[in-house]
C-alpha atoms as one frame of an Amber mdcrd trajectory, in Angstrom:
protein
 -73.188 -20.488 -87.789 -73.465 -22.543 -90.732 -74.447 -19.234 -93.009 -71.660
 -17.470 -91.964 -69.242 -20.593 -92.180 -70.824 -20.342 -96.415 -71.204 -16.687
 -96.977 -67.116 -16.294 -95.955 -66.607 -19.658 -98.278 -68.484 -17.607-101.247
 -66.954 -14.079-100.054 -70.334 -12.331 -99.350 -68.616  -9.756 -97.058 -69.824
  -6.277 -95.918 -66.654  -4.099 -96.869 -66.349  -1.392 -94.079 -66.285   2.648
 -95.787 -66.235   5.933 -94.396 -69.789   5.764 -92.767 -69.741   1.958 -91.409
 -69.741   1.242 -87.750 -67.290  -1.707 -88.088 -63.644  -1.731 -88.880 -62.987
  -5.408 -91.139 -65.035  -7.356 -93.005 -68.079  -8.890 -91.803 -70.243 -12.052
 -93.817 -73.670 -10.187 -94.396 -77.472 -11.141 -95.328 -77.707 -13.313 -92.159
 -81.255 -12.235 -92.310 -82.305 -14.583 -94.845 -81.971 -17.471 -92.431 -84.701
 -15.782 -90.042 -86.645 -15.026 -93.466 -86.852 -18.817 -94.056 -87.443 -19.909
 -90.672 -90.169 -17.665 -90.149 -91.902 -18.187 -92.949 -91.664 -22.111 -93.698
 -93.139 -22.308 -89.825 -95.662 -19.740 -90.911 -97.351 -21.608 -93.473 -98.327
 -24.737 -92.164 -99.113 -23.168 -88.355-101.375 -20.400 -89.353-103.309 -22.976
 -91.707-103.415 -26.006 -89.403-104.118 -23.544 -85.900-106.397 -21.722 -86.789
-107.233 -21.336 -90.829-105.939 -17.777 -91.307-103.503 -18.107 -93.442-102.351
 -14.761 -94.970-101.104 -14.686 -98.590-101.116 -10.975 -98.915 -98.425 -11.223
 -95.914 -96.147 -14.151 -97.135 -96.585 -12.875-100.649 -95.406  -9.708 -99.585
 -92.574 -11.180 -97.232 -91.098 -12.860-100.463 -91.139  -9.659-102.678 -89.578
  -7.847 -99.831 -86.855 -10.611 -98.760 -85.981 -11.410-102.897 -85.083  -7.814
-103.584 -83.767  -7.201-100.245 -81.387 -10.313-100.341 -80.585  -9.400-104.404
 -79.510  -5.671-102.889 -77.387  -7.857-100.214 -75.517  -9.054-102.995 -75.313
  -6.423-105.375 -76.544  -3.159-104.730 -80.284  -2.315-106.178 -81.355   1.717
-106.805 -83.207   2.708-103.917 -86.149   3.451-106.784 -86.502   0.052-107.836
 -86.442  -1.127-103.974 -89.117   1.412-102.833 -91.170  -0.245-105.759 -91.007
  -3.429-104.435 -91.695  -2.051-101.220 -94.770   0.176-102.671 -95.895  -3.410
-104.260 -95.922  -5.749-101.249 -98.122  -3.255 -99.444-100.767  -2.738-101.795
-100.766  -6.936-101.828-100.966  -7.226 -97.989-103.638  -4.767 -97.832-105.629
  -6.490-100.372-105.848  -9.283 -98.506-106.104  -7.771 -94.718-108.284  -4.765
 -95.326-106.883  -1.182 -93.852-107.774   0.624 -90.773-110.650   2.527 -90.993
-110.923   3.780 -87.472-109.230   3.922 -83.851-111.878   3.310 -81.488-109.534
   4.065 -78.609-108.970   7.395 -79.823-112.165   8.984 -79.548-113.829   6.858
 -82.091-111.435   8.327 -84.500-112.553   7.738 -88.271-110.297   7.283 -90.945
-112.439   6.075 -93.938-110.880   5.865 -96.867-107.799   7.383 -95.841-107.212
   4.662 -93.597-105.754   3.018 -96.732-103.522   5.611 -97.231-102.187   5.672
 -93.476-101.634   1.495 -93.731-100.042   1.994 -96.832 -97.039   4.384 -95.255
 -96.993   2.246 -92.101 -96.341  -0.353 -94.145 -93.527   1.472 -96.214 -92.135
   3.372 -93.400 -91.547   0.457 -91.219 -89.957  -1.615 -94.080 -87.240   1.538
 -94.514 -87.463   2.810 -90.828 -86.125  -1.106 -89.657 -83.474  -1.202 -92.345
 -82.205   2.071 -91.418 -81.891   1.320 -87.673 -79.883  -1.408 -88.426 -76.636
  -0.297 -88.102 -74.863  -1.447 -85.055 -74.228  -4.372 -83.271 -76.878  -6.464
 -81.737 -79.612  -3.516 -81.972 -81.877  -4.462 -84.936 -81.454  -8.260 -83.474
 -82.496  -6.896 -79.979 -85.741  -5.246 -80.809 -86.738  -7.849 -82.945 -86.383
  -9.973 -79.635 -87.893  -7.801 -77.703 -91.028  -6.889 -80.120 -92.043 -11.359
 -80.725 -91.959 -11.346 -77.096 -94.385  -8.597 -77.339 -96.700 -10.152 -79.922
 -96.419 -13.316 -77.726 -97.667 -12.314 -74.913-100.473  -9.811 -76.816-101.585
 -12.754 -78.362-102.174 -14.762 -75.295-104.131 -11.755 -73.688-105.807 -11.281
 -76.470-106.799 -14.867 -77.938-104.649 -14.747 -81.062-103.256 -18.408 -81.543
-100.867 -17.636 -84.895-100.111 -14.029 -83.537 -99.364 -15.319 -80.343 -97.144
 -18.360 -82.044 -95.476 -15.979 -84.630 -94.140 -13.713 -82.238 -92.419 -16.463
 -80.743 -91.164 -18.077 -83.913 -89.970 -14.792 -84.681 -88.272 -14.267 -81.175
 -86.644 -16.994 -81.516 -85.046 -16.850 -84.871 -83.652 -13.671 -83.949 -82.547
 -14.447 -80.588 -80.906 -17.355 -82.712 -79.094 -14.505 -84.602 -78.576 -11.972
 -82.063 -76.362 -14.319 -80.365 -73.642 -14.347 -83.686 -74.852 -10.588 -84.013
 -73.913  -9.150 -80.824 -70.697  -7.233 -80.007 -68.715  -7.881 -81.510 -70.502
  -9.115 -84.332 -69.378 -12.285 -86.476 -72.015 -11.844 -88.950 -74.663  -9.086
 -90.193 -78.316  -8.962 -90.808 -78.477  -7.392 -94.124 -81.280  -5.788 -95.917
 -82.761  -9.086 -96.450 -82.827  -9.505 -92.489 -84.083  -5.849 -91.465 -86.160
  -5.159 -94.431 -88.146  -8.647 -93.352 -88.438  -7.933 -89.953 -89.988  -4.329
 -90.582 -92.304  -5.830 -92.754 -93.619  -8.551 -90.676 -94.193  -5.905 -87.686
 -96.295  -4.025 -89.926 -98.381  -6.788 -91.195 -98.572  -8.460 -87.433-101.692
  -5.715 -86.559-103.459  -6.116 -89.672-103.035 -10.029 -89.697-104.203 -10.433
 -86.306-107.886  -8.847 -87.096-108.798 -12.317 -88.252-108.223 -13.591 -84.705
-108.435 -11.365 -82.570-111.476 -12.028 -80.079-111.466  -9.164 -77.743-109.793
  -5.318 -78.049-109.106  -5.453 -81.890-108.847  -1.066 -81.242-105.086  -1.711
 -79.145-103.601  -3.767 -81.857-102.425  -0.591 -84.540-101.250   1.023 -81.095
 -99.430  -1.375 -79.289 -97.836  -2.342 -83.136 -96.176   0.918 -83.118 -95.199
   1.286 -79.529 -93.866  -2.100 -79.996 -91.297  -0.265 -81.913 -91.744   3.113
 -80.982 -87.750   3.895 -80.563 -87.097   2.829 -84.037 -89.361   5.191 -85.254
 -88.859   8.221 -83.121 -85.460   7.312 -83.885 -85.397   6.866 -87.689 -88.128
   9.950 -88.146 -86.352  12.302 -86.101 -83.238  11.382 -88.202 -85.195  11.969
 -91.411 -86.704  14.939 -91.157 -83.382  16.632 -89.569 -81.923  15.520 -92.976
 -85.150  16.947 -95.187 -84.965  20.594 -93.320 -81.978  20.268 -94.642 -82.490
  19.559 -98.136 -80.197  15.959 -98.036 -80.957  12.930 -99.782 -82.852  11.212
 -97.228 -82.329   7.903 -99.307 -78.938   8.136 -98.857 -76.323   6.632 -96.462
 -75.343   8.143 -93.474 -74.281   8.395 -89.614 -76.887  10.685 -88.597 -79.427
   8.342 -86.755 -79.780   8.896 -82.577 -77.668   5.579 -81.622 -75.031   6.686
 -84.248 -74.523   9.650 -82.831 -74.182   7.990 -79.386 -71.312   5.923 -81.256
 -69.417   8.571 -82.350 -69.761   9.967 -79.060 -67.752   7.430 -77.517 -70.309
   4.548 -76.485 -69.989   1.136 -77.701 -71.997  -0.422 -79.610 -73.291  -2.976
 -76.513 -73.897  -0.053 -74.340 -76.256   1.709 -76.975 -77.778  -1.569 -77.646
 -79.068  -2.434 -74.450 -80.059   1.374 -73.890 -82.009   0.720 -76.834 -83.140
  -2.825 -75.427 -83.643  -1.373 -71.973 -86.211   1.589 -73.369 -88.107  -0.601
 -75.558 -88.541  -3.454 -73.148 -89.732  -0.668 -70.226 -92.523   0.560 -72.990
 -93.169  -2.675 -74.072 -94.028  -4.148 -70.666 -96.136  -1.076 -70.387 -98.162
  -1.732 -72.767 -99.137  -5.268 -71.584 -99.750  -3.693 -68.583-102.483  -1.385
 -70.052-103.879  -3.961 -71.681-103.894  -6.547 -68.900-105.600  -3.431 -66.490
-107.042  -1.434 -69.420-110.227  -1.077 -67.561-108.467   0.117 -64.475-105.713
   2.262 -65.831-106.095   2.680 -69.887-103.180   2.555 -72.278-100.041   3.415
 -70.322 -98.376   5.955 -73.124
């Protein structure tokens, strides 16, 4: 409340154009207030709980969030962005390692190409976040919906900051969801989604140093965690490359758009979106509370 109450006193306003989903102008780069919420709590928890303080992650988070919040207010070439991006990836995997095999998956060996496969996680899900924000409530939602996740991972699995985190970072977007949702009084910006996408990358790779038991679900439940993002924003991307479109470009072509310009609001394709991801979500902790019972639920 008190960002948007400042960003409409200093006029930072998303303008609405031919391919936004709202009609008047909206205060944007919310975000950053998650940003530094998450991250001041960060510190001082993961150093006093349990020592594991990542600096590959919060250096990262700061590159990311900086040029994400300077795009906010002006725009930034997409090349000088994916930079950034490119940057704060090869820094958190410096300091977390890579995955260099999937146990769960038939002992599946990566080697050194397990840097390679981090390294576009880490990218993707920076971009595939950012692009999924584009309606009410649903970047805000899934953010909700993936802490909780993390939360309760981390209790099954003995991960004190992970466990923590996920809250902190449930809660600061359930804090913004709640000026977010339909019909929106502020937006997330870049700064907000760009963040968020980063931090569920980093989550898996940060939670090696804590994890006591079943360190093989963590890359999997990270991306099923999110799955409908990426189905979503892949899907949408590779439509667009068949075609031979700027895939960097701004459009209306993602799933949930589509369902917009169908006719559905913007709270009913949220909480499809909230409904799916909570289902596969829950099925996941499922797996992994019965995993010697039942396996991974996929």
């Amino acid at each position: 409340g008190l960002y948007r109450r400042w960003s409409l006193h200093q006029k930072l306003l998303d303008i609405p154009n031919e391919r936004s989903s709202h009609s008047e102008p909206i205060p944007h780069g919310a975000g950053l207030v998650i940003v530094i919420i998450c991250l001041v709590i960060y510190v001082p928890m993961s150093i006093l709980v349990s020592g594991t303080f990542s600096w590959g992650y919060f250096t990262g988070a700061l590159l990311i969030a900086l040029v994400s919040y300077l795009d906010d207010l002006r725009p930034i070439r997409f090349t000088w962005r994916l930079i950034v991006h490119c940057m704060a990836a090869v820094v958190l995997i410096t300091d977390t390692e890579t995955w260099h095999g999937i146990t769960m998956l038939g002992n599946l060996q990566l080697g050194n190409f397990g840097y390679v496969i981090t390294f576009l996680w880490i990218v993707w899900m920076v971009n595939s976040y950012n692009f999924m924000d584009g309606i009410d409530g649903l970047a805000g939602l899934q953010a909700v919906i993936a802490g909780v996740g993390w939360l309760i991972l981390g209790i099954m699995l003995g991960m004190p900051v992970i466990y923590l985190f996920g809250g902190v970072i449930a809660a600061a977007s359930l804090g913004f969801l709640l000026h977010n949702w339909n019909p929106a009084h502020i937006f997330m910006g870049d700064v907000g989604s760009a963040f968020l996408g980063f931090t569920f990358a980093a989550l898996p790779l940060m939670a090696r140093t804590s994890v006591t038991k079943s360190p093989d679900l963590l890359p999997i439940a990270a991306v099923l965690f999110v799955w409908f993002f990426l189905f979503d924003s892949v899907v949408t991307i590779v439509r667009r490359a068949i075609r031979g479109e700027k895939i960097w470009i701004a459009h209306r072509e993602h799933l949930f758009q589509r369902l917009v310009s169908a006719g559905y609001t913007h709270r009913r394709v949220t909480v499809l979106y909230g409904v799916l991801a909570s289902i596969l979500s829950i099925s996941v902790l499922v797996s992994v509370q019965f995993r010697d019972d039942i396996g991974l639920a996929m």
